[in-house]
């Protein structure tokens, strides 16, 4: 994961699919830095970005789905025990 800055006019997508790469973005926040005498201020977006190949993304997505299903099953089982 890397902290990335982008000058897009609109908020970048949380998940973006390219031909060979998937970009997952988290903690997206607007940045508006003032100009200084030395340089122009930055105006855009800053976010944590992880890049995956398509194959890596499918593997990661599958793991996340299995974890979510296990968590949901635990919640359901716990709810039944508590009445």
Short mmCIF file of C-alpha atoms in Angstrom, two decimals:
data_model
loop_
_atom_site.label_atom_id
_atom_site.label_comp_id
_atom_site.label_asym_id
_atom_site.label_seq_id
_atom_site.Cartn_x
_atom_site.Cartn_y
_atom_site.Cartn_z
CA UNK A 1 0.00 0.00 0.00
CA UNK A 2 1.19 3.47 -0.83
CA UNK A 3 -0.03 6.96 -0.03
CA UNK A 4 -0.94 8.55 -3.36
CA UNK A 5 -1.92 12.05 -4.41
CA UNK A 6 -4.05 12.66 -7.45
CA UNK A 7 -5.25 15.87 -9.08
CA UNK A 8 -8.59 14.47 -10.27
CA UNK A 9 -11.41 16.98 -10.22
CA UNK A 10 -13.82 14.46 -8.72
CA UNK A 11 -13.28 12.06 -5.85
CA UNK A 12 -11.45 8.96 -7.10
CA UNK A 13 -13.28 5.65 -7.07
CA UNK A 14 -12.75 3.30 -4.11
CA UNK A 15 -12.24 0.46 -6.56
CA UNK A 16 -11.10 0.85 -10.16
CA UNK A 17 -10.53 -1.94 -12.67
CA UNK A 18 -8.02 -1.49 -15.47
CA UNK A 19 -7.13 -4.02 -18.17
CA UNK A 20 -4.53 -5.77 -16.02
CA UNK A 21 -4.62 -3.95 -12.67
CA UNK A 22 -7.15 -3.33 -9.91
CA UNK A 23 -6.71 -0.19 -7.79
CA UNK A 24 -8.18 -0.30 -4.29
CA UNK A 25 -8.31 3.07 -2.52
CA UNK A 26 -9.05 3.76 1.13
CA UNK A 27 -9.04 6.83 3.38
CA UNK A 28 -9.73 9.14 0.44
CA UNK A 29 -9.56 12.75 1.57
CA UNK A 30 -9.59 16.14 -0.12
CA UNK A 31 -6.36 18.15 0.12
CA UNK A 32 -6.20 21.91 -0.47
CA UNK A 33 -2.78 23.29 0.40
CA UNK A 34 -2.14 27.02 0.10
CA UNK A 35 0.39 28.46 -2.32
CA UNK A 36 3.74 29.53 -0.88
CA UNK A 37 6.48 31.77 -2.23
CA UNK A 38 8.45 28.66 -3.27
CA UNK A 39 5.71 26.65 -4.94
CA UNK A 40 2.11 26.33 -5.87
CA UNK A 41 -0.14 24.57 -3.35
CA UNK A 42 -1.53 21.13 -4.05
CA UNK A 43 -5.25 20.82 -4.72
CA UNK A 44 -6.57 17.33 -5.18
CA UNK A 45 -6.96 14.05 -3.36
CA UNK A 46 -4.78 11.91 -1.11
CA UNK A 47 -5.47 8.26 -0.39
CA UNK A 48 -4.04 4.89 0.49
CA UNK A 49 -3.80 2.83 -2.68
CA UNK A 50 -3.08 -0.84 -3.20
CA UNK A 51 -2.56 -2.20 -6.69
CA UNK A 52 -3.39 -5.80 -7.54
CA UNK A 53 -3.14 -7.84 -10.70
CA UNK A 54 -6.53 -9.16 -11.77
CA UNK A 55 -5.57 -12.63 -10.45
CA UNK A 56 -4.40 -11.22 -7.10
CA UNK A 57 -7.63 -9.23 -6.76
CA UNK A 58 -9.81 -12.30 -7.36
CA UNK A 59 -7.83 -14.25 -4.76
CA UNK A 60 -8.07 -11.41 -2.22
CA UNK A 61 -11.78 -10.90 -2.95
CA UNK A 62 -12.43 -14.61 -2.43
CA UNK A 63 -10.64 -14.54 0.94
CA UNK A 64 -12.61 -11.44 2.00
CA UNK A 65 -15.89 -13.12 1.02
CA UNK A 66 -15.05 -16.23 3.04
CA UNK A 67 -14.14 -14.12 6.08
CA UNK A 68 -17.37 -12.14 5.80
CA UNK A 69 -19.44 -15.33 5.55
CA UNK A 70 -17.68 -16.81 8.61
CA UNK A 71 -18.27 -13.60 10.58
CA UNK A 72 -21.94 -13.55 9.60
CA UNK A 73 -22.34 -17.21 10.57
CA UNK A 74 -20.78 -16.49 13.98
CA UNK A 75 -23.15 -13.56 14.50
CA UNK A 76 -26.17 -15.67 13.57
CA UNK A 77 -25.06 -18.53 15.82
CA UNK A 78 -24.42 -16.12 18.68
CA UNK A 79 -27.80 -14.49 18.20
CA UNK A 80 -29.57 -17.84 18.41
CA UNK A 81 -27.82 -18.73 21.66
CA UNK A 82 -28.78 -15.41 23.24
CA UNK A 83 -32.41 -15.79 22.28
#
